[in-house]
mmCIF file with all atom_site columns, C-alpha atoms in Angstrom:
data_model
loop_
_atom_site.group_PDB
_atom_site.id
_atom_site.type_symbol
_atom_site.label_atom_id
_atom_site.label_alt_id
_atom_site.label_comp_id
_atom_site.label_asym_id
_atom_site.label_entity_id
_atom_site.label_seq_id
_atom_site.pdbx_PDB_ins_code
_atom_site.Cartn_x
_atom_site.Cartn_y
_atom_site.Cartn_z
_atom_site.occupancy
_atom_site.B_iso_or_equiv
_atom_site.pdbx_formal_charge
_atom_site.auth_seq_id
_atom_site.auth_comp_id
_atom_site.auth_asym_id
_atom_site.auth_atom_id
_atom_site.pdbx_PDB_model_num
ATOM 1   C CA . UNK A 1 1   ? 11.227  16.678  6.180   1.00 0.00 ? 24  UNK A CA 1
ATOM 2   C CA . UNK A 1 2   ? 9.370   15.966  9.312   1.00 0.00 ? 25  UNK A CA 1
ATOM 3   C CA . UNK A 1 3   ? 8.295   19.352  10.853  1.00 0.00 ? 26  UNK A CA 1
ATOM 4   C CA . UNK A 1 4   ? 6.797   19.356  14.411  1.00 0.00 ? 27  UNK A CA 1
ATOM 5   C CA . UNK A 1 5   ? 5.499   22.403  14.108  1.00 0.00 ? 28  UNK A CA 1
ATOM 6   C CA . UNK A 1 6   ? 1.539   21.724  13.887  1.00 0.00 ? 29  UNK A CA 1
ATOM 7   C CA . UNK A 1 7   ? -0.012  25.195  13.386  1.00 0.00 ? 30  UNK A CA 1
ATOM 8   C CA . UNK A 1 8   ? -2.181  25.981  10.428  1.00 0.00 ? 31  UNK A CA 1
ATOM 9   C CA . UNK A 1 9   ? -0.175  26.257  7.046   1.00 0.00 ? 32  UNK A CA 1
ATOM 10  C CA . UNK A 1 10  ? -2.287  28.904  4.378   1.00 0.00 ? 33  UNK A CA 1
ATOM 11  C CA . UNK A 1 11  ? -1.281  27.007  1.661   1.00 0.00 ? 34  UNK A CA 1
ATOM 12  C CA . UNK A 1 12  ? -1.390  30.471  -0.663  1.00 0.00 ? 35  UNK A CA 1
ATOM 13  C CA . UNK A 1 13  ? 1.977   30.942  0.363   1.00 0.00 ? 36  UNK A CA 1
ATOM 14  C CA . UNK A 1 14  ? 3.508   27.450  -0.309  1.00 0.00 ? 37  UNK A CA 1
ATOM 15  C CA . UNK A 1 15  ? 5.420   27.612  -3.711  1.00 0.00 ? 38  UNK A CA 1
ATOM 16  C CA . UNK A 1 16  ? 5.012   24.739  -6.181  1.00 0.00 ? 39  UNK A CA 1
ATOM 17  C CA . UNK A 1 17  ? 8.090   23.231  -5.028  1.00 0.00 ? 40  UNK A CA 1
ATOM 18  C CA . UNK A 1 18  ? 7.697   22.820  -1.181  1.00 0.00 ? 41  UNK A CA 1
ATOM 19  C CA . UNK A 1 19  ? 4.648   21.404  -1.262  1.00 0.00 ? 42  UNK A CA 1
ATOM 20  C CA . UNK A 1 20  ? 6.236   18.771  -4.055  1.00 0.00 ? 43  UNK A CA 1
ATOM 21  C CA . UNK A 1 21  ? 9.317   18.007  -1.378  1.00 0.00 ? 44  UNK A CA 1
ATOM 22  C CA . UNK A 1 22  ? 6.698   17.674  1.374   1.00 0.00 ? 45  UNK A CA 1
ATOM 23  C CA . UNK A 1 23  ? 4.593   15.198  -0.692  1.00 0.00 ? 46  UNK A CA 1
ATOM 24  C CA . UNK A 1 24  ? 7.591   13.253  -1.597  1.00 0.00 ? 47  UNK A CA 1
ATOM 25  C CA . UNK A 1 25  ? 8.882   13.323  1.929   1.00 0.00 ? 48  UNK A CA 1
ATOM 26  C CA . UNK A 1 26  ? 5.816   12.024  3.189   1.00 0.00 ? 49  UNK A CA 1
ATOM 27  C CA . UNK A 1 27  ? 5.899   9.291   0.210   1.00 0.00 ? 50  UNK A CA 1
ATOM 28  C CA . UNK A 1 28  ? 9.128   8.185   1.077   1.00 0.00 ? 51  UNK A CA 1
ATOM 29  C CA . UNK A 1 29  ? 8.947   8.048   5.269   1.00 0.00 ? 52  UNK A CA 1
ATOM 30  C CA . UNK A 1 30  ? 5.587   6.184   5.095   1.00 0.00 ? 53  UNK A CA 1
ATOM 31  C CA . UNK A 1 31  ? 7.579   3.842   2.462   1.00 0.00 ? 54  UNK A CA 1
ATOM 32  C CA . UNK A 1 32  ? 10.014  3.424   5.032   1.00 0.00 ? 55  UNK A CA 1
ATOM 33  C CA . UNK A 1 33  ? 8.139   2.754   7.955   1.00 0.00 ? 56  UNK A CA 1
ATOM 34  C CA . UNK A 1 34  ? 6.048   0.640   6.404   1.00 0.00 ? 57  UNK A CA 1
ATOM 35  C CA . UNK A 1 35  ? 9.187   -1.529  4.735   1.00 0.00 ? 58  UNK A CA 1
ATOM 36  C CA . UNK A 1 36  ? 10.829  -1.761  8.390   1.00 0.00 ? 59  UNK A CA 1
ATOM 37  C CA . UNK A 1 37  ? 7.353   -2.709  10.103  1.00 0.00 ? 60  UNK A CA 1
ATOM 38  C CA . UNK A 1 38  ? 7.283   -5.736  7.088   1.00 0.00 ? 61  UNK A CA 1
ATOM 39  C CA . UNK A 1 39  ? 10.696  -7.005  7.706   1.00 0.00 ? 62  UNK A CA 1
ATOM 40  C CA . UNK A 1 40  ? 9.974   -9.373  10.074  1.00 0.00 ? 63  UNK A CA 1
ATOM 41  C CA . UNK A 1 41  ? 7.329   -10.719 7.202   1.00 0.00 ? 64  UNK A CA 1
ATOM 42  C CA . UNK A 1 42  ? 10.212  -10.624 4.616   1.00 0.00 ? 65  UNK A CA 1
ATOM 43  C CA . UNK A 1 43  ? 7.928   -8.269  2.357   1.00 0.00 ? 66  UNK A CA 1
ATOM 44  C CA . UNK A 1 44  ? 8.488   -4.923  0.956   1.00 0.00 ? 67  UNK A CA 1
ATOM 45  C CA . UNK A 1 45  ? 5.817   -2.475  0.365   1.00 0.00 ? 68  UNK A CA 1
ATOM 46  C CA . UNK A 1 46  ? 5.298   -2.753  -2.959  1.00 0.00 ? 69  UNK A CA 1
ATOM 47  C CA . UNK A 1 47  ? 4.569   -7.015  -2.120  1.00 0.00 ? 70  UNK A CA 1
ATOM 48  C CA . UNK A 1 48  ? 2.454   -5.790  0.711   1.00 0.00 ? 71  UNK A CA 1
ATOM 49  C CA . UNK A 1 49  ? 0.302   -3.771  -1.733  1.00 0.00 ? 72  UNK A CA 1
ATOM 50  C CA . UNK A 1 50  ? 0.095   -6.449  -4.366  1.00 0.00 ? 73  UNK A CA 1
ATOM 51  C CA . UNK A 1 51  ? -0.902  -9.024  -1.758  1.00 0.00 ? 74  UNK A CA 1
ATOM 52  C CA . UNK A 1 52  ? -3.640  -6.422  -0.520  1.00 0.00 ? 75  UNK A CA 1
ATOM 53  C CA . UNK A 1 53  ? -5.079  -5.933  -3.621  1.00 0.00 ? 76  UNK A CA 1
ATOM 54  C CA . UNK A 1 54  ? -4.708  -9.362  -4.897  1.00 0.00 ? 77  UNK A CA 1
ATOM 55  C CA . UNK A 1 55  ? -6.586  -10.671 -1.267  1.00 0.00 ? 78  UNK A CA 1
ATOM 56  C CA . UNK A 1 56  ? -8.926  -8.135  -1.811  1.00 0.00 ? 79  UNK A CA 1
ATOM 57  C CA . UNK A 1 57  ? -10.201 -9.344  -4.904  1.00 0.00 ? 80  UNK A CA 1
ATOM 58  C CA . UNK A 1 58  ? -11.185 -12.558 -3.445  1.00 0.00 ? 81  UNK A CA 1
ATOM 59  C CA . UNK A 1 59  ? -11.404 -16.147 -5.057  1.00 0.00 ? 82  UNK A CA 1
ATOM 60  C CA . UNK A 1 60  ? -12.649 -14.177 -8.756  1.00 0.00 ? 83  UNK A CA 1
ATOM 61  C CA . UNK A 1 61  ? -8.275  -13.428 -8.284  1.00 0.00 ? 84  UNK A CA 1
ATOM 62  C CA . UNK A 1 62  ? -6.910  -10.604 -10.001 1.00 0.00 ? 85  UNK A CA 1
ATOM 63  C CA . UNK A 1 63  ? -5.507  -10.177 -13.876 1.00 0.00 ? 86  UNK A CA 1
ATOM 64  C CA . UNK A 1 64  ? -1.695  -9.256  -13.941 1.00 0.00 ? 87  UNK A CA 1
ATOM 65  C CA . UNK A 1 65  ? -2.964  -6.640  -16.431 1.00 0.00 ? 88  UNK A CA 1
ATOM 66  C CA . UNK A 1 66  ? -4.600  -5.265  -13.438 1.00 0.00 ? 89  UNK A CA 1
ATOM 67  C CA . UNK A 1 67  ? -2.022  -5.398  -10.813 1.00 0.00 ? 90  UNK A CA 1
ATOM 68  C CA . UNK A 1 68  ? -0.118  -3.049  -13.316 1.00 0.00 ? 91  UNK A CA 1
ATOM 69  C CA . UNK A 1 69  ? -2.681  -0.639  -14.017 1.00 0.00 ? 92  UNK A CA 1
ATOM 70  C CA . UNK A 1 70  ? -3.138  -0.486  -10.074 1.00 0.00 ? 93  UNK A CA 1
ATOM 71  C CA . UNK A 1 71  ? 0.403   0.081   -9.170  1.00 0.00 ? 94  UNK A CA 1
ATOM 72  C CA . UNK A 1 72  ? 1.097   1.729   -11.999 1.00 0.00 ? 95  UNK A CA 1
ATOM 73  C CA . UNK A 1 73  ? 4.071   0.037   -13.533 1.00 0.00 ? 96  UNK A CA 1
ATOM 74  C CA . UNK A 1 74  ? 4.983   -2.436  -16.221 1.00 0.00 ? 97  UNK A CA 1
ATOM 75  C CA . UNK A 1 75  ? 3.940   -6.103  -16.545 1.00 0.00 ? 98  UNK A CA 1
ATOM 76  C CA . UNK A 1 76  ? 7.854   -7.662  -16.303 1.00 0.00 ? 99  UNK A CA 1
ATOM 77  C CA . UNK A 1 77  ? 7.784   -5.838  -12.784 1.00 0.00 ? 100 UNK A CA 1
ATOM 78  C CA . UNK A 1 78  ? 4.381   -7.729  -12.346 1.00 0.00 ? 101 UNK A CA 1
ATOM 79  C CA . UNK A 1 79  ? 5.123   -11.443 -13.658 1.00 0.00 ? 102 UNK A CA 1
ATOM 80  C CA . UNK A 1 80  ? 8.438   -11.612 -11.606 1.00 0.00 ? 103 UNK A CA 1
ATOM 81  C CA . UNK A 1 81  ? 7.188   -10.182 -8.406  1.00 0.00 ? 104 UNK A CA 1
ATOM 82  C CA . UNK A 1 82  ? 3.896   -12.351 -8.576  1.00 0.00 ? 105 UNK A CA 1
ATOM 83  C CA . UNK A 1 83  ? 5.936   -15.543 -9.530  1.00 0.00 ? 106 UNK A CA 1
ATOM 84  C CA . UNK A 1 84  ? 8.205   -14.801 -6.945  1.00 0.00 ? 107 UNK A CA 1
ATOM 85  C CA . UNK A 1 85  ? 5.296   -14.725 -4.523  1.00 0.00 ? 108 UNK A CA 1
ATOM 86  C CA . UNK A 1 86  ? 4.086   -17.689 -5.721  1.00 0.00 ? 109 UNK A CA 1
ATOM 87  C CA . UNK A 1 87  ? 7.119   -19.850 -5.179  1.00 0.00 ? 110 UNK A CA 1
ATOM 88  C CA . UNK A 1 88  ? 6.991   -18.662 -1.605  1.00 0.00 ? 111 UNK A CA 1
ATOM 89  C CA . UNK A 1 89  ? 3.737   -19.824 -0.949  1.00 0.00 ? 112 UNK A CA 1
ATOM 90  C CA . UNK A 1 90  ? 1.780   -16.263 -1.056  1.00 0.00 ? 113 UNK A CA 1
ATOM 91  C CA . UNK A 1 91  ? -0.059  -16.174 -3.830  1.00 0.00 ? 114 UNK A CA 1
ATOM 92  C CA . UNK A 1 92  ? -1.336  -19.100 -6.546  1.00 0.00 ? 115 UNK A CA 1
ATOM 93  C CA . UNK A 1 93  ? -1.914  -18.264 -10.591 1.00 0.00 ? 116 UNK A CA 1
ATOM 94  C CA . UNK A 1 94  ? -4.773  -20.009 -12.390 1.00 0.00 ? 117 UNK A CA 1
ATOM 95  C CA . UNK A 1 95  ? -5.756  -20.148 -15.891 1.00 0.00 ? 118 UNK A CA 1
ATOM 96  C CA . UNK A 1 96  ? -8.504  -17.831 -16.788 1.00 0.00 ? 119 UNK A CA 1
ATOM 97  C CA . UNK A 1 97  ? -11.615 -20.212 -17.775 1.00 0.00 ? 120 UNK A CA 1
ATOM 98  C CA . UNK A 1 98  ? -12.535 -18.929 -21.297 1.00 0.00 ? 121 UNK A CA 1
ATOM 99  C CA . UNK A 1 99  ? -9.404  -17.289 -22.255 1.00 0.00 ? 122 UNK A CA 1
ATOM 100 C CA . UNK A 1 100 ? -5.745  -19.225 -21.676 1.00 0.00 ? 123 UNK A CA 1
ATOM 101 C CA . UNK A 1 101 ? -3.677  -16.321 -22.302 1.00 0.00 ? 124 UNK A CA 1
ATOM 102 C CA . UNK A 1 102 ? -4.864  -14.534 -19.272 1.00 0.00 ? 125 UNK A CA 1
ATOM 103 C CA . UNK A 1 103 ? -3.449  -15.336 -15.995 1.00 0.00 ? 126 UNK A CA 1
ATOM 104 C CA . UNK A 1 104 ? -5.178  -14.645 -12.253 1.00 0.00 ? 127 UNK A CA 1
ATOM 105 C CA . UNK A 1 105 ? -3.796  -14.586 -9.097  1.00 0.00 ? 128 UNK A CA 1
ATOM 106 C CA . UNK A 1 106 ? -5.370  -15.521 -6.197  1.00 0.00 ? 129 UNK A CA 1
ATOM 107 C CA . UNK A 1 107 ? -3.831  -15.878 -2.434  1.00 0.00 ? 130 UNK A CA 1
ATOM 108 C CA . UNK A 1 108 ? -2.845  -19.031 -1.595  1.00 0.00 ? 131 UNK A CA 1
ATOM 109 C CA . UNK A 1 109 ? -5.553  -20.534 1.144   1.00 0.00 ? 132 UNK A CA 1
ATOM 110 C CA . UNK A 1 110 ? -3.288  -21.127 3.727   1.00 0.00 ? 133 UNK A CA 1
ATOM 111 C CA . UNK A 1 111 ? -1.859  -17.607 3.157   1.00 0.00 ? 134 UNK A CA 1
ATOM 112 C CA . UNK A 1 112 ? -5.229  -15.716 3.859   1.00 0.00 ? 135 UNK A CA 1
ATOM 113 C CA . UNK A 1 113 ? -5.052  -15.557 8.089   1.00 0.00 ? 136 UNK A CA 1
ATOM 114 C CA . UNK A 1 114 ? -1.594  -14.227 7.765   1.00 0.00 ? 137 UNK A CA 1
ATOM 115 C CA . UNK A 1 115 ? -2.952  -11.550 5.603   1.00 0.00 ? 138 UNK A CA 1
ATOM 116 C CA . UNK A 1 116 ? -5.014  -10.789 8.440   1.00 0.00 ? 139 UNK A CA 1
ATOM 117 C CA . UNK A 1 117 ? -2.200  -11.036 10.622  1.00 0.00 ? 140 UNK A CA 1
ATOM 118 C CA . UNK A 1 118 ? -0.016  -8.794  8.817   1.00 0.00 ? 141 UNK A CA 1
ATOM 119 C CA . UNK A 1 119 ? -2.310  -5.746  8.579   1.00 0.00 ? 142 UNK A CA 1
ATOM 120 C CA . UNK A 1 120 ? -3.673  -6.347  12.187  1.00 0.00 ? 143 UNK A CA 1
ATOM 121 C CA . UNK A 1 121 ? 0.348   -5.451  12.797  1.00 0.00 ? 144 UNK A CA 1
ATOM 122 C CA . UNK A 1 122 ? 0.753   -3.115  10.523  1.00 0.00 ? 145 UNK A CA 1
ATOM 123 C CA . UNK A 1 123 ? -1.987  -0.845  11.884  1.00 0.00 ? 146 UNK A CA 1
ATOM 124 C CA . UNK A 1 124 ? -1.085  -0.948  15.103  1.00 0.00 ? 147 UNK A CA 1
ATOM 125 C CA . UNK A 1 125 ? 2.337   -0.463  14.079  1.00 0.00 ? 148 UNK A CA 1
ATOM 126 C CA . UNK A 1 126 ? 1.444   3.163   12.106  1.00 0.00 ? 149 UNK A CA 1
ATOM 127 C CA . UNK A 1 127 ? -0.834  4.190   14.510  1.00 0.00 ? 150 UNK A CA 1
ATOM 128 C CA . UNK A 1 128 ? 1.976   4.081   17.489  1.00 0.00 ? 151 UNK A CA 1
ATOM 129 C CA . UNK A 1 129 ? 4.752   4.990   15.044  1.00 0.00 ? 152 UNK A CA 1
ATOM 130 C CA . UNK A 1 130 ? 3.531   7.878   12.737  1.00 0.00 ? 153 UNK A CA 1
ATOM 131 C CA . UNK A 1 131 ? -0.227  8.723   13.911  1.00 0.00 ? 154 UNK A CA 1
ATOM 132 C CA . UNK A 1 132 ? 0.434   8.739   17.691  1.00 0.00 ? 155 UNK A CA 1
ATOM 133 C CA . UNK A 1 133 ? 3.578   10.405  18.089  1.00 0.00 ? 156 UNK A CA 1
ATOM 134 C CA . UNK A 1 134 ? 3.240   13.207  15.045  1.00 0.00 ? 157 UNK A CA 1
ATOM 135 C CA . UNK A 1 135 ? -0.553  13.786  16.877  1.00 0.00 ? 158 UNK A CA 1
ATOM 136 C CA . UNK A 1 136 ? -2.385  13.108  13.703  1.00 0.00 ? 159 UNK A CA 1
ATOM 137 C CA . UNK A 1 137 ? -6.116  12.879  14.587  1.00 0.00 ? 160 UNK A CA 1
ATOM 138 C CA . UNK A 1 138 ? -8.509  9.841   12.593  1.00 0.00 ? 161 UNK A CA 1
ATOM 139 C CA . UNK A 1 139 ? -9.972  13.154  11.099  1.00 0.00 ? 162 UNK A CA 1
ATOM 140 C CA . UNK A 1 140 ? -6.822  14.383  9.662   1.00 0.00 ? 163 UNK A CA 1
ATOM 141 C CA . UNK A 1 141 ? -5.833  11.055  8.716   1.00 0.00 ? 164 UNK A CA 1
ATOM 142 C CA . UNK A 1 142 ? -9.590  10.466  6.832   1.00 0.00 ? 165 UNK A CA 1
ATOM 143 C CA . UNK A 1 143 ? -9.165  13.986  5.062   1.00 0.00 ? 166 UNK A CA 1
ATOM 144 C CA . UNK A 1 144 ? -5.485  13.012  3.789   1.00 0.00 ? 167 UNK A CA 1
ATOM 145 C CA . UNK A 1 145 ? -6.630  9.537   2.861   1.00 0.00 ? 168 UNK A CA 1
ATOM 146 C CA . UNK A 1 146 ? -9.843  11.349  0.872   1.00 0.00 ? 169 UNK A CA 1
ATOM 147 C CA . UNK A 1 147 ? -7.779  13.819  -1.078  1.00 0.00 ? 170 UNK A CA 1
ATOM 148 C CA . UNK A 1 148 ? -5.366  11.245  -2.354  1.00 0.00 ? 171 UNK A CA 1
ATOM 149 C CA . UNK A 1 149 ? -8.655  9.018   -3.319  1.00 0.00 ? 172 UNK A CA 1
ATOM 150 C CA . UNK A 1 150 ? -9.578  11.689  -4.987  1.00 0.00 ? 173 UNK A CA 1
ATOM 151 C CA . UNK A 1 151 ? -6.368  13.187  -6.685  1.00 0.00 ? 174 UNK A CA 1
ATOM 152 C CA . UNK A 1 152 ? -6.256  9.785   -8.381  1.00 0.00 ? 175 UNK A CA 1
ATOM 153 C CA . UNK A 1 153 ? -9.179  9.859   -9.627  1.00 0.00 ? 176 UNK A CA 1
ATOM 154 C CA . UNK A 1 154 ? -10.610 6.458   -7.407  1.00 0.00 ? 177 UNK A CA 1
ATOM 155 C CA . UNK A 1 155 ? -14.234 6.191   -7.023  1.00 0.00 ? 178 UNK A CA 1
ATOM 156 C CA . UNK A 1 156 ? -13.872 3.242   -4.874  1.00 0.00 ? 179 UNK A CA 1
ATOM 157 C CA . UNK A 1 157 ? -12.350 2.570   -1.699  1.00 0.00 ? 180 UNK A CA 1
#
């Protein structure tokens, strides 16, 4: 549902339900976009996400516990996607230094410019794609990008 129509909306009179098929329409086109701006990485999303977080978290690396509670799904999903980031080169696991049952992921060195690379792209991408052409002002975008912070409960950016 992409409506051009930019006037003010007095959200009093949304029902329940529109606003839920707006929220998942929004969901699902920036899914998209961001899927077909990947391609050309041969990542989807959900990789891009788990590569973020995973680069984010430096050389400490990141517990697969964690990468589930952060994407919110179950740790089969996690072990298969992260080994099958590992045997492409992405991402490396290491053994935890006190405690051999836990796992950490790390990006692999010679992974971390294209990691640059990739969001550099995938910025610039957005902002021409989405931002630019639906008129969505860095204020609008910062508010949106707040509230969702903030409906999840994050107290860290």
């Amino acid at each position: 549902m992409r409506d051009s129509d930019s006037r003010h909306i007095d959200i009093t009179h949304i029902k329940t339900y529109q606003s839920g098929m707006v929220q998942a329409s929004a969901h699902r086109l920036l899914n998209r976009t961001i899927n077909v701006i990947l391609e050309p990485y041969d990542l989807t999303s959900t990789q891009w996400f788990m590569i973020g977080h995973i680069y984010d978290a430096g050389s400490a690396g990141v517990k697969l516990t964690d990468l589930m509670g952060v994407l919110d799904t179950k740790l089969p999903f996690i072990t298969n996607s992260v080994n099958l980031l590992e045997s492409r080169g992405i991402v490396q696991k290491t053994g935890h230094a006190t405690d051999n049952r836990i796992k950490l992921v790390t990006i692999h060195p010679r992974y971390r410019k294209q990691v640059d690379k990739i969001e550099t792209h995938l910025r610039e991408q957005l902002r021409k794609l989405l931002y630019r052409e639906d008129h969505i002002t860095r204020a609008e975008l910062e508010t949106y990008i707040t509230v969702l912070y903030k409906m999840i409960g994050a107290t860290k950016r």
